[in-house]
Coordinates of C-alpha atoms in Angstrom, one line a residue:
M1 CA 0.0 0.0 0.0
T2 CA 1.4 3.4 -1.1
L3 CA 1.8 6.2 1.4
Y4 CA -1.3 8.2 0.6
A5 CA -3.5 5.1 0.5
R6 CA -1.9 4.0 3.8
F7 CA -2.6 7.3 5.5
A8 CA -6.2 7.3 4.2
A9 CA -6.5 3.9 5.9
H10 CA -4.9 5.3 9.1
L11 CA -7.4 8.2 9.0
N12 CA -10.4 5.8 8.7
L13 CA -9.2 3.8 11.7
A14 CA -8.8 7.1 13.6
L15 CA -12.4 8.0 12.8
D16 CA -13.6 4.5 13.7
A17 CA -11.9 5.0 17.1
L18 CA -13.8 8.2 17.6
V19 CA -17.0 6.5 16.7
L20 CA -16.3 3.8 19.3
A21 CA -15.5 6.5 21.9
G22 CA -18.8 8.2 21.2
D23 CA -17.1 11.4 19.8
L24 CA -18.6 10.8 16.3
P25 CA -21.9 9.3 15.3
A26 CA -21.7 6.1 13.3
G27 CA -22.6 6.0 9.6
L28 CA -21.3 9.4 8.5
E29 CA -20.5 9.7 4.8
R30 CA -16.7 9.9 4.4
R31 CA -16.3 10.0 0.6
A32 CA -15.5 13.7 0.6
V33 CA -12.7 13.2 3.2
T34 CA -9.3 13.6 1.6
V35 CA -5.6 13.1 2.4
E36 CA -3.4 15.2 0.2
P37 CA -0.3 17.5 0.4
P38 CA -1.0 20.8 2.1
R39 CA -1.3 23.9 -0.1
D40 CA 1.6 25.4 1.8
A41 CA 4.6 23.0 2.1
S42 CA 5.6 24.8 5.3
H43 CA 2.5 23.4 7.0
G44 CA 3.7 19.8 6.9
D45 CA 3.7 16.8 4.6
L46 CA 0.1 15.7 4.6
A47 CA -3.2 17.4 5.2
T48 CA -6.8 16.2 5.7
N49 CA -10.1 18.0 5.6
A50 CA -11.8 15.3 7.7
A51 CA -12.9 17.6 10.5
M52 CA -14.2 20.2 8.1
V53 CA -16.3 17.6 6.2
L54 CA -17.6 15.7 9.2
A55 CA -18.2 18.4 11.8
K56 CA -21.5 19.7 10.5
P57 CA -23.2 16.3 10.0
A58 CA -21.8 15.2 13.4
G59 CA -23.2 18.4 15.0
T60 CA -19.9 19.5 16.4
N61 CA -17.3 22.2 16.1
P62 CA -14.8 21.5 13.3
R63 CA -11.7 22.7 15.2
A64 CA -12.7 20.6 18.3
L65 CA -13.2 17.6 16.1
A66 CA -9.8 18.2 14.4
E67 CA -8.1 18.2 17.8
K68 CA -9.6 14.8 18.5
I69 CA -8.7 13.3 15.1
G70 CA -5.2 14.8 15.4
A71 CA -4.7 13.2 18.8
E72 CA -5.5 9.8 17.2
L73 CA -3.2 10.3 14.3
E74 CA -0.4 11.5 16.6
K75 CA -0.2 8.1 18.1
L76 CA 1.2 6.7 14.8
D77 CA 4.9 5.9 14.7
E78 CA 5.1 7.5 11.2
V79 CA 3.9 10.9 12.4
A80 CA 6.4 13.3 13.9
S81 CA 3.9 16.1 14.7
V82 CA 0.3 17.2 14.1
S83 CA -1.0 20.8 13.8
I84 CA -4.4 22.3 13.4
A85 CA -4.8 25.2 10.9
G86 CA -7.6 27.7 10.5
P87 CA -11.1 26.4 11.3
G88 CA -10.0 22.8 11.4
F89 CA -7.5 21.6 8.7
I90 CA -5.3 18.8 10.1
N91 CA -1.6 19.0 9.0
L92 CA 0.8 16.1 9.6
T93 CA 4.6 16.1 9.5
L94 CA 6.0 12.7 8.9
T95 CA 9.2 11.2 10.2
D96 CA 12.2 11.0 7.8
D97 CA 12.1 7.2 8.2
T98 CA 8.6 7.2 6.8
W99 CA 9.9 8.8 3.6
R100 CA 12.8 6.4 3.5
G101 CA 10.3 3.6 3.7
E102 CA 8.3 5.0 0.8
L103 CA 11.5 5.3 -1.2
M104 CA 12.1 1.5 -0.7
A105 CA 8.4 0.9 -1.6
I106 CA 8.9 2.6 -5.0
L107 CA 11.7 0.4 -6.1
D108 CA 10.2 -2.7 -4.5
A109 CA 7.0 -2.2 -6.6
G110 CA 9.0 -1.3 -9.7
D111 CA 6.8 -1.2 -12.8
D112 CA 3.7 -1.5 -10.6
Y113 CA 4.3 1.5 -8.4
G114 CA 1.3 3.8 -8.8
R115 CA -0.9 1.0 -10.2
S116 CA -4.4 1.2 -8.6
T117 CA -7.4 -0.9 -8.1
V118 CA -9.8 2.1 -8.0
G119 CA -11.3 0.9 -11.3
A120 CA -12.4 -2.3 -9.6
G121 CA -12.3 -4.2 -12.9
T122 CA -15.1 -2.3 -14.5
T123 CA -15.1 -2.3 -18.3
V124 CA -14.6 1.0 -20.1
N125 CA -15.0 1.4 -23.8
V126 CA -12.8 4.1 -25.2
E127 CA -13.6 5.1 -28.8
Y128 CA -11.0 7.3 -30.4
V129 CA -9.6 8.4 -33.7
S130 CA -12.5 7.1 -35.8
A131 CA -11.3 9.2 -38.7
N132 CA -13.2 8.9 -42.0
P133 CA -11.6 6.1 -44.0
T134 CA -10.9 8.4 -46.9
G135 CA -7.1 8.6 -46.8
P136 CA -4.0 8.3 -44.5
M137 CA -3.9 9.9 -41.1
H138 CA -3.0 13.6 -41.0
M139 CA -1.9 15.7 -38.1
G140 CA -5.5 16.8 -37.6
H141 CA -6.3 13.3 -36.2
C142 CA -3.1 13.0 -34.1
R143 CA -4.1 14.7 -30.9
G144 CA -7.3 12.7 -30.4
A145 CA -5.5 9.5 -31.2
V146 CA -2.8 10.1 -28.6
V147 CA -5.3 11.4 -26.0
G148 CA -7.5 8.4 -26.4
D149 CA -4.7 5.9 -26.4
A150 CA -3.1 7.5 -23.3
L151 CA -6.5 7.6 -21.5
A152 CA -7.0 3.9 -22.3
S153 CA -3.6 3.1 -20.8
L154 CA -4.3 5.3 -17.8
L155 CA -7.6 3.6 -17.1
E156 CA -6.0 0.2 -17.3
F157 CA -3.2 1.3 -14.9
A158 CA -6.0 2.5 -12.5
G159 CA -7.7 -0.9 -12.5
H160 CA -10.2 -0.8 -15.3
K161 CA -10.7 -3.3 -18.1
V162 CA -10.5 -1.3 -21.3
I163 CA -11.8 -1.8 -24.8
R164 CA -10.0 0.3 -27.4
E165 CA -12.5 0.9 -30.3
Y166 CA -12.4 2.6 -33.7
Y167 CA -15.7 3.4 -35.4
V168 CA -15.3 3.1 -39.2
N169 CA -17.6 5.6 -40.9
D170 CA -18.0 3.6 -44.0
A171 CA -21.7 4.3 -44.8
G172 CA -21.8 8.0 -45.5
G173 CA -21.6 10.2 -48.6
Q174 CA -17.8 10.7 -48.1
V175 CA -17.1 7.0 -48.9
D176 CA -19.1 7.3 -52.1
V177 CA -16.8 10.2 -53.0
L178 CA -13.9 8.0 -52.1
A179 CA -15.2 5.3 -54.4
R180 CA -15.6 7.7 -57.3
S181 CA -12.1 9.1 -56.7
A182 CA -10.8 5.6 -56.8
H183 CA -12.7 5.0 -60.1
L184 CA -10.8 8.0 -61.6
R185 CA -7.5 6.5 -60.5
Y186 CA -8.6 3.1 -61.9
R187 CA -9.2 4.7 -65.3
E188 CA -5.9 6.6 -65.0
A189 CA -4.1 3.3 -64.3
L190 CA -5.6 2.0 -67.6
G191 CA -4.0 4.8 -69.5
E192 CA -6.5 7.7 -69.4
T193 CA -5.5 11.2 -68.7
I194 CA -7.5 12.2 -65.6
E195 CA -8.2 15.5 -64.0
I196 CA -9.5 15.2 -60.5
P197 CA -12.7 17.4 -60.1
T198 CA -13.2 19.7 -57.1
G199 CA -14.7 17.9 -54.2
F200 CA -13.0 14.6 -54.9
Y201 CA -10.0 13.2 -53.1
P202 CA -6.9 14.1 -55.3
G203 CA -4.2 12.6 -53.1
D204 CA -1.6 10.2 -54.7
Y205 CA -2.4 7.7 -52.0
L206 CA -5.3 6.5 -54.2
K207 CA -3.1 5.7 -57.2
P208 CA -2.1 2.2 -55.8
V209 CA -5.8 1.5 -55.3
G210 CA -6.5 2.4 -58.9
E211 CA -3.6 0.2 -60.0
K212 CA -4.9 -2.7 -58.0
L213 CA -8.4 -2.3 -59.4
A214 CA -7.0 -2.1 -63.0
A215 CA -5.0 -5.3 -62.4
E216 CA -8.0 -7.1 -61.0
F217 CA -10.8 -6.0 -63.3
G218 CA -9.2 -4.7 -66.4
D219 CA -11.4 -2.3 -68.3
K220 CA -14.6 -4.0 -67.1
Y221 CA -15.9 -1.0 -65.2
V222 CA -14.5 1.9 -67.2
H223 CA -17.8 2.7 -68.9
A224 CA -20.1 0.7 -66.7
P225 CA -22.9 2.6 -64.8
D226 CA -22.3 3.5 -61.1
S227 CA -24.7 0.8 -60.0
E228 CA -22.3 -1.9 -61.2
W229 CA -19.1 -0.7 -59.5
L230 CA -19.8 1.9 -56.8
V231 CA -20.4 -0.5 -53.9
L232 CA -17.5 -2.8 -54.9
F233 CA -15.1 0.1 -55.4
R234 CA -16.2 1.6 -52.1
Q235 CA -15.5 -1.6 -50.2
I236 CA -12.1 -2.1 -51.8
A237 CA -11.1 1.6 -51.3
V238 CA -12.3 1.7 -47.7
A239 CA -10.3 -1.5 -46.9
A240 CA -7.2 0.0 -48.5
M241 CA -7.6 3.2 -46.6
M242 CA -8.1 1.3 -43.3
D243 CA -4.8 -0.5 -44.0
L244 CA -3.1 2.8 -44.4
I245 CA -4.7 4.2 -41.2
R246 CA -3.7 1.1 -39.2
A247 CA -0.1 1.5 -40.4
D248 CA -0.1 5.2 -39.5
L249 CA -1.5 4.5 -36.0
A250 CA 1.1 1.8 -35.5
L251 CA 3.8 4.4 -36.1
L252 CA 2.4 6.1 -33.0
G253 CA 2.3 2.8 -31.1
I254 CA -1.6 2.8 -31.3
H255 CA -3.4 -0.5 -31.8
H256 CA -7.2 -0.9 -31.3
D257 CA -9.0 -3.9 -30.0
L258 CA -12.0 -3.5 -32.1
F259 CA -12.9 -1.9 -35.5
S260 CA -16.7 -1.4 -35.8
S261 CA -18.2 -0.8 -39.2
E262 CA -21.1 1.7 -39.6
A263 CA -22.1 -0.1 -42.8
E264 CA -22.2 -3.5 -41.0
L265 CA -24.1 -1.9 -38.2
Q266 CA -26.8 -0.7 -40.6
A267 CA -26.8 -4.0 -42.6
A268 CA -27.5 -5.9 -39.3
G269 CA -30.5 -3.7 -38.6
K270 CA -29.1 -2.2 -35.4
P271 CA -30.6 1.3 -36.0
E272 CA -34.0 -0.3 -36.4
Q273 CA -33.5 -2.3 -33.1
A274 CA -32.5 0.9 -31.3
E275 CA -35.5 2.8 -32.7
A276 CA -37.9 0.0 -31.6
W277 CA -36.4 -0.2 -28.1
L278 CA -36.8 3.6 -27.7
R279 CA -40.4 3.6 -29.2
E280 CA -41.5 1.0 -26.7
R281 CA -40.4 3.3 -23.9
G282 CA -41.8 6.5 -25.4
F283 CA -38.4 8.1 -26.3
V284 CA -39.1 8.1 -30.0
Y285 CA -42.3 9.5 -31.7
D286 CA -43.4 10.6 -35.1
G287 CA -43.5 14.4 -35.4
V288 CA -42.8 17.5 -37.4
L289 CA -39.8 19.6 -36.8
E290 CA -40.2 23.4 -36.3
A291 CA -39.2 25.5 -39.3
P292 CA -35.6 26.7 -39.2
K293 CA -35.0 29.8 -37.2
G294 CA -34.6 33.0 -39.1
E295 CA -35.6 33.3 -42.8
T296 CA -37.3 30.0 -43.8
P297 CA -35.9 28.5 -47.1
E298 CA -38.3 28.5 -50.0
D299 CA -38.0 24.7 -50.4
W300 CA -38.7 23.9 -46.8
E301 CA -41.7 21.7 -46.2
P302 CA -43.0 20.3 -42.9
V303 CA -42.3 16.5 -43.0
E304 CA -43.2 14.0 -40.4
L305 CA -40.1 12.2 -39.1
P306 CA -39.2 9.8 -36.3
L307 CA -37.9 12.1 -33.5
F308 CA -35.9 11.3 -30.4
R309 CA -37.2 13.2 -27.2
S310 CA -33.8 14.8 -26.5
T311 CA -35.6 17.8 -24.9
Q312 CA -36.5 15.4 -22.1
F313 CA -32.8 15.2 -21.3
G314 CA -32.0 18.9 -21.5
D315 CA -31.5 19.4 -25.3
D316 CA -33.1 22.5 -26.9
Q317 CA -35.2 20.5 -29.4
D318 CA -36.1 16.9 -30.3
R319 CA -33.8 15.3 -32.9
P320 CA -34.7 13.3 -36.1
I321 CA -33.2 9.9 -36.4
K322 CA -34.2 9.5 -40.0
K323 CA -34.1 11.9 -43.0
S324 CA -37.2 12.6 -45.2
N325 CA -35.8 10.0 -47.7
G326 CA -35.9 7.3 -45.1
A327 CA -32.1 7.1 -44.7
W328 CA -30.7 7.3 -41.1
T329 CA -29.4 10.6 -39.9
Y330 CA -25.9 10.5 -38.6
F331 CA -27.4 10.9 -35.1
G332 CA -29.7 7.9 -35.7
A333 CA -26.8 5.7 -36.8
D334 CA -24.6 7.0 -34.0
L335 CA -27.4 6.3 -31.5
A336 CA -27.6 2.6 -32.6
Y337 CA -23.8 2.3 -32.4
H338 CA -23.7 3.5 -28.8
F339 CA -26.5 1.1 -28.0
Q340 CA -24.3 -1.7 -29.3
K341 CA -21.2 -0.5 -27.4
A342 CA -23.2 -0.3 -24.1
Q343 CA -23.9 -4.0 -24.3
S344 CA -20.3 -4.9 -23.4
A345 CA -19.1 -2.1 -21.2
D346 CA -20.0 -0.4 -17.9
A347 CA -18.9 3.0 -19.1
L348 CA -18.3 4.6 -22.5
I349 CA -15.9 7.4 -23.4
D350 CA -15.8 9.1 -26.8
I351 CA -12.9 11.2 -27.9
W352 CA -14.2 13.8 -30.4
G353 CA -12.9 16.8 -32.2
A354 CA -14.1 20.1 -30.7
D355 CA -16.0 20.8 -34.0
H356 CA -18.5 18.1 -32.8
A357 CA -19.3 20.0 -29.6
G358 CA -22.8 20.8 -30.8
T359 CA -23.9 17.2 -30.9
V360 CA -22.7 16.2 -27.5
K361 CA -25.9 16.9 -25.6
R362 CA -28.1 14.8 -27.9
I363 CA -25.9 11.7 -27.9
V364 CA -25.4 11.9 -24.1
A365 CA -29.2 12.1 -23.9
A366 CA -29.6 9.1 -26.2
V367 CA -27.2 6.9 -24.2
Q368 CA -29.0 7.9 -21.0
A369 CA -32.3 6.8 -22.6
L370 CA -31.0 3.6 -24.1
T371 CA -29.3 2.4 -20.9
G372 CA -31.7 3.8 -18.3
G373 CA -28.8 5.8 -17.0
E374 CA -26.9 2.7 -16.0
T375 CA -24.0 3.2 -18.4
K376 CA -21.8 6.1 -17.6
F377 CA -21.0 8.1 -20.7
D378 CA -18.5 10.9 -21.2
V379 CA -17.5 12.8 -24.3
K380 CA -14.0 14.3 -24.2
L381 CA -13.6 17.1 -26.7
V382 CA -10.1 17.6 -28.3
Q383 CA -9.1 20.9 -29.9
M384 CA -7.4 20.6 -33.3
V385 CA -3.6 21.1 -33.5
R386 CA -2.1 24.0 -35.5
L387 CA 1.0 22.8 -37.2
M388 CA 3.7 25.4 -37.3
R389 CA 6.9 25.5 -39.4
N390 CA 9.3 28.5 -39.5
G391 CA 6.6 30.5 -37.7
E392 CA 4.0 29.8 -40.4
L393 CA 0.8 27.8 -40.2
V394 CA 0.8 24.6 -42.3
K395 CA -2.7 23.9 -43.6
M396 CA -4.2 20.4 -43.6
G397 CA -7.1 18.9 -45.5
K398 CA -7.5 15.7 -47.5
R399 CA -9.5 17.1 -50.3
A400 CA -6.9 19.8 -51.0
G401 CA -4.4 17.0 -51.5
N402 CA -1.6 18.9 -49.8
F403 CA -1.9 17.8 -46.2
V404 CA 0.9 16.8 -43.9
T405 CA 0.6 13.2 -43.0
L406 CA 1.0 11.8 -39.5
A407 CA 3.7 9.5 -40.9
D408 CA 5.7 12.5 -42.2
V409 CA 5.7 14.1 -38.8
V410 CA 6.5 10.9 -36.9
N411 CA 9.4 10.1 -39.2
E412 CA 10.7 13.7 -38.8
V413 CA 10.6 14.1 -35.0
G414 CA 9.9 10.6 -33.6
K415 CA 6.9 8.9 -32.0
D416 CA 7.8 9.8 -28.5
V417 CA 8.1 13.5 -29.2
V418 CA 4.7 13.5 -31.0
R419 CA 3.0 11.6 -28.2
F420 CA 4.4 13.5 -25.3
T421 CA 3.8 16.9 -27.0
M422 CA 0.1 16.0 -27.6
L423 CA -0.3 15.6 -23.8
T424 CA 1.4 18.8 -22.7
R425 CA -1.9 20.7 -22.7
K426 CA -5.4 19.9 -21.6
A427 CA -7.2 18.3 -24.4
D428 CA -9.8 21.0 -24.9
A429 CA -7.1 23.8 -25.0
Q430 CA -5.7 25.1 -28.3
M431 CA -2.3 23.6 -29.2
D432 CA 0.5 24.6 -31.6
F433 CA 2.9 21.9 -32.8
D434 CA 6.0 23.8 -33.7
F435 CA 8.6 21.6 -35.4
A436 CA 11.5 23.6 -34.0
K437 CA 10.3 23.8 -30.4
V438 CA 9.3 20.1 -29.9
V439 CA 12.9 19.0 -30.5
E440 CA 14.5 21.9 -28.7
A441 CA 17.0 20.9 -25.9
S442 CA 15.7 23.2 -23.2
K443 CA 13.7 23.4 -20.0
D444 CA 10.9 25.0 -22.0
N445 CA 10.4 21.8 -23.9
P446 CA 8.7 19.3 -21.5
V447 CA 9.6 16.3 -23.8
F448 CA 13.3 17.0 -23.5
Y449 CA 13.2 18.0 -19.9
V450 CA 11.5 14.8 -18.7
Q451 CA 13.6 12.5 -20.9
Y452 CA 16.8 14.3 -19.8
A453 CA 15.9 13.5 -16.2
H454 CA 15.6 9.8 -16.9
A455 CA 18.8 9.9 -19.0
R456 CA 20.6 11.5 -16.1
V457 CA 19.5 8.7 -13.8
A458 CA 20.7 6.1 -16.3
S459 CA 24.0 7.9 -16.7
L460 CA 24.5 8.1 -12.9
G461 CA 24.1 4.3 -12.7
R462 CA 26.7 3.8 -15.5
R463 CA 29.2 6.2 -14.0
T464 CA 28.8 4.8 -10.5
A465 CA 29.7 1.3 -11.9
E466 CA 32.7 2.8 -13.8
A467 CA 33.9 4.4 -10.6
G468 CA 34.1 0.9 -9.1
I469 CA 31.4 1.5 -6.6
A470 CA 29.2 -1.5 -5.8
C471 CA 25.9 -0.9 -4.1
A472 CA 24.9 -4.2 -2.6
N473 CA 23.8 -2.7 0.7
V474 CA 22.4 0.8 0.8
D475 CA 22.2 3.0 3.9
L476 CA 19.2 5.3 3.3
S477 CA 19.8 7.1 6.7
L478 CA 22.5 9.0 4.8
L479 CA 19.8 10.9 2.8
D480 CA 19.0 14.2 4.5
T481 CA 15.8 16.1 4.7
Q482 CA 16.5 18.1 1.5
E483 CA 16.9 14.8 -0.5
L484 CA 13.9 13.3 1.1
R485 CA 11.8 16.1 -0.2
L486 CA 12.3 14.6 -3.6
V487 CA 10.6 11.4 -2.2
Q488 CA 7.7 13.5 -1.1
A489 CA 7.2 14.6 -4.8
A490 CA 7.6 11.0 -6.0
A491 CA 5.1 9.6 -3.5
Q492 CA 2.3 11.7 -5.1
F493 CA 2.4 9.6 -8.3
P494 CA -0.2 7.0 -7.1
R495 CA -2.7 9.8 -6.2
I496 CA -2.0 11.6 -9.5
V497 CA -2.8 8.4 -11.4
E498 CA -6.1 8.0 -9.6
A499 CA -7.1 11.6 -9.9
A500 CA -6.2 11.7 -13.6
A501 CA -8.2 8.4 -14.3
S502 CA -11.2 9.8 -12.4
A503 CA -11.1 13.0 -14.3
R504 CA -10.4 11.2 -17.6
E505 CA -7.4 13.6 -18.1
P506 CA -4.1 11.9 -19.1
H507 CA -2.4 15.2 -19.5
R508 CA -2.1 15.3 -15.7
I509 CA 0.5 12.6 -16.0
A510 CA 2.6 14.7 -18.3
F511 CA 2.3 17.8 -16.0
Y512 CA 3.3 15.7 -13.0
L513 CA 6.3 14.2 -14.7
Y514 CA 7.5 17.6 -15.7
D515 CA 7.3 18.8 -12.1
L516 CA 9.0 15.7 -10.8
A517 CA 11.8 16.1 -13.4
A518 CA 12.2 19.7 -12.2
E519 CA 12.7 18.6 -8.6
L520 CA 15.3 16.1 -9.7
H521 CA 17.2 18.6 -11.9
S522 CA 17.1 21.2 -9.1
L523 CA 18.6 18.8 -6.6
W524 CA 21.2 17.6 -9.2
N525 CA 22.2 21.1 -10.1
L526 CA 23.2 21.9 -6.4
G527 CA 26.3 19.8 -7.1
K528 CA 27.5 22.4 -9.6
D529 CA 28.4 24.8 -6.9
D530 CA 28.7 22.5 -3.9
A531 CA 30.7 19.3 -4.5
S532 CA 29.2 17.7 -1.3
R533 CA 25.8 17.8 -3.0
R534 CA 26.8 15.8 -6.0
F535 CA 25.1 12.5 -6.6
L536 CA 28.4 10.7 -7.4
I537 CA 31.3 11.3 -4.9
A538 CA 34.0 8.8 -5.7
D539 CA 35.5 8.6 -2.2
Q540 CA 32.1 8.3 -0.4
A541 CA 30.6 5.1 -1.7
G542 CA 27.9 4.9 0.9
L543 CA 26.5 8.3 0.2
T544 CA 26.8 7.8 -3.6
C545 CA 24.8 4.5 -3.3
A546 CA 22.1 6.2 -1.2
R547 CA 21.8 9.0 -3.8
L548 CA 21.8 6.5 -6.7
Y549 CA 19.0 4.6 -4.9
L550 CA 17.0 7.8 -4.7
A551 CA 17.7 8.7 -8.3
R552 CA 16.7 5.2 -9.5
A553 CA 13.4 5.5 -7.7
I554 CA 12.7 8.8 -9.5
G555 CA 13.7 7.1 -12.8
Q556 CA 11.3 4.3 -12.0
I557 CA 8.4 6.7 -11.6
I558 CA 9.3 8.6 -14.8
R559 CA 9.3 5.3 -16.7
N560 CA 5.9 4.3 -15.2
G561 CA 4.4 7.6 -16.1
L562 CA 5.9 7.6 -19.6
R563 CA 4.6 4.1 -20.2
I564 CA 1.1 5.3 -19.5
M565 CA 1.7 8.0 -22.1
G566 CA 3.0 5.5 -24.6
V567 CA 6.5 7.1 -24.5
E568 CA 9.7 5.2 -24.1
A569 CA 12.2 6.4 -21.5
V570 CA 15.6 7.1 -23.0
Q571 CA 18.9 5.9 -21.5
E572 CA 21.1 8.7 -22.9
M573 CA 20.8 11.9 -24.8

């Protein structure tokens, strides 16, 4: 049990003791009680709001209750002192040996330090990327891909079972355009001179598809009507594009467990099943939408459509699940897809681009209706990334044919730089990806700064061995209070993992690693001016081994955090 979890348990036992003594009533709700670092480090090592939370329901004075809780906690061997601040915050100062014990716990747990059971094995479906299968991945897709993949890893580390899913939008008009674009490349492969019309996909990535079609079918479909080749060409082109997309994602270290096809979903009658389910419960009815706000178009006619009662769940109007031509709306198909996902998961998380923000409320309402509120559902919006080179914006767009592919960027700066950079800001905040800055060797570049901290630890291990110092037995009592402050920062990793998983915010891991790296670099740099503060002192083997032990623990946590982010920890730079 890690330090914060252990002290949460200590606190619960202290509260139980007060219940037995009659100082607290039994059955008080304790979920809001926390154990965390105090806002001001000078107040101690740990703080709890227990008295503030419990005093009112207990019908007592919070400061008086804090005194009683503090008296129980002061009995612990790990606690050096207890102080009460303000109206009833309880601050604890721990013994140095407690921090030395946590240092040993870090290396004893190794790759599992920070791993949590808070997820209790519940299954979470994380759907991310889900880019239209109309070409290779470009940088517009990158951030959502990394955020989704890191979130999936974070949830697994926090004790959830995770399904990584990709929804293949292979039933919309965009894949018909893809098929027609492939048909042009097919004719080109057979010797025609082709000009790609506006609105089609002009990228060279469709040339191999055209060549494959020409080799397989000859000129059979050159002059044939659409009805003979459109579906076939669509299937072949989508399959080829998905092969490209999988390869691009693999460059980022991303692999999905499940690829769900919209076309297969519709062919299996899933939207009809969802509609019937909702009609039985009164959530779908046949009605007429109100005329568009503002000036009504001349061709607008009131048409009766099947409508989902999204206003019952806070939406501003009910939403059609079918078009006037009988085809499913995107919302109608999406509703059925989420109904399908909910059959095999306790919670659903969608990673969407911020341009889809307007549809969040209705799909959240639909999932609530479809599952009776039993399936937790969260949509995480991800802002697009602006790609910058030499101070200028690089434009992206498949139909323009001049987009920057994900593969180009990964090949230029590396997978780890791309992944880490995508997590250096909160997902819904605007981000610039500047080619020069992401590879800059400076403190201002979090990727470099964290990797450099790990490389320093690895280098220290090598140099210690080269100095002929063997560290079979380590005396951690040689570490002083200043060095043990680094352990205090390290010990926060498990609670950061749980908080990040609960908030569905993997960027918190990147922020934490940067702060931890800063603490290590700060301690390390003291040795530049004071030789006694150096981590490696050749004629003081015992002290060197103790400091190497400390550094290796920090390196272990950096590796654990980077692994969640999908980033490899480097051994040298």
